[in-house]
């Protein structure tokens, strides 16, 4: 998830101060990402350096500066939006490596680990379901969409655990 | 929790907390049909909303049919509301199914030549309850399908038909509502409404056992998820429901090089 393009995209809607764009970015992500204001200013400065945004007018009261998107910024954003995500699949959670290692050191007896992990995933699904219901009730469409994505991912993780439980990933993978 | 007394006559007016108990159930099908059970024990308490989750052929529907008295185990006992279903004769068993169990299926099984209200009233007429029609209309109102009471099933959407089936399942105020993939034939929106309805019923005290292959569905409202695989219970998870902040549930962030 890109802070750079996130800020750029929000500035396309209208010129904003650093604090405003931070707040809108956090609101769009429904509280799943709290951004450091320093990081926002650094990002805006780099966007300015690269000619993608520019200050709109002079510093206002309390030294606040409005930023607006340049033509180059609009173009860069459109290209980014049109670009499919084609990089490698990211498997960042520990569980992926944990299961491989456990298969080696536990002589393939992964039963307890798999069932504990499945419970954790079920609890996660429940938390996500509740968050989705809350987001929908409060009309927070962006958050509801994000949660839906997370629900489907967790469902896939459960399917993986179920497959491993059925077939076992014992010594033969060594 | 609303602890309603079991209504099959044996325990009229007596408060029980355990509604269902399966002990060492096996179910063997001739010819190696799928859905067999192999050593299943479990209990369900009154007021619980429990999901039984497993892939197709795992035995989860068999489990439900045994609890409903629609099928008999090869060995083991099925107790519902303190009665041993295996020791009941055919007639008491039929009464038990009619009075104590509400069953909702993936397909709605409505009679096409009867109106919505008539479909809902069938179990009540078999029982011979007075005032059934008023209760039927109340239920249709509650399920927000009052306006289609006099229409025929063929003229309803899938979601409406399933709500009619739920009303029919509830007409005799069953102790236990069994739902076997109740959203399986519905689009997402109608499915969501049906699940919402089950949650409201549960909130008003209804004991519900939901069978599904879908983990998202199983965890949506049920606080307990029993996983079934190859005819065995492999997990029985009780889930927590605290209100968590979005950032405790999802993290959208990657370290970024600018």
PDB file of C-alpha atoms in Angstrom, chain A residues 7 46 58 78 87 92 101 108 122 124 163 169-170:
ATOM      1  CA  UNK A   7      -1.637  11.279  -0.818  1.00  0.00           C
ATOM      2  CA  UNK A  46       9.476  14.352  -2.117  1.00  0.00           C
ATOM      3  CA  UNK A  58       1.469  31.353  -0.037  1.00  0.00           C
ATOM      4  CA  UNK A  78      -3.330   7.589 -13.624  1.00  0.00           C
ATOM      5  CA  UNK A  87       4.700  -8.566  -8.378  1.00  0.00           C
ATOM      6  CA  UNK A  92       4.701 -12.097   5.147  1.00  0.00           C
ATOM      7  CA  UNK A 101      10.113 -25.530   9.984  1.00  0.00           C
ATOM      8  CA  UNK A 108       5.670 -34.105  10.402  1.00  0.00           C
ATOM      9  CA  UNK A 122     -11.586 -18.516  12.822  1.00  0.00           C
ATOM     10  CA  UNK A 124      -9.869 -13.488  12.905  1.00  0.00           C
ATOM     11  CA  UNK A 163      -5.466 -29.062   3.050  1.00  0.00           C
ATOM     12  CA  UNK A 169       3.269 -32.029   5.091  1.00  0.00           C
ATOM     13  CA  UNK A 170       5.481 -34.686   6.578  1.00  0.00           C
TER      14      UNK A 170
END
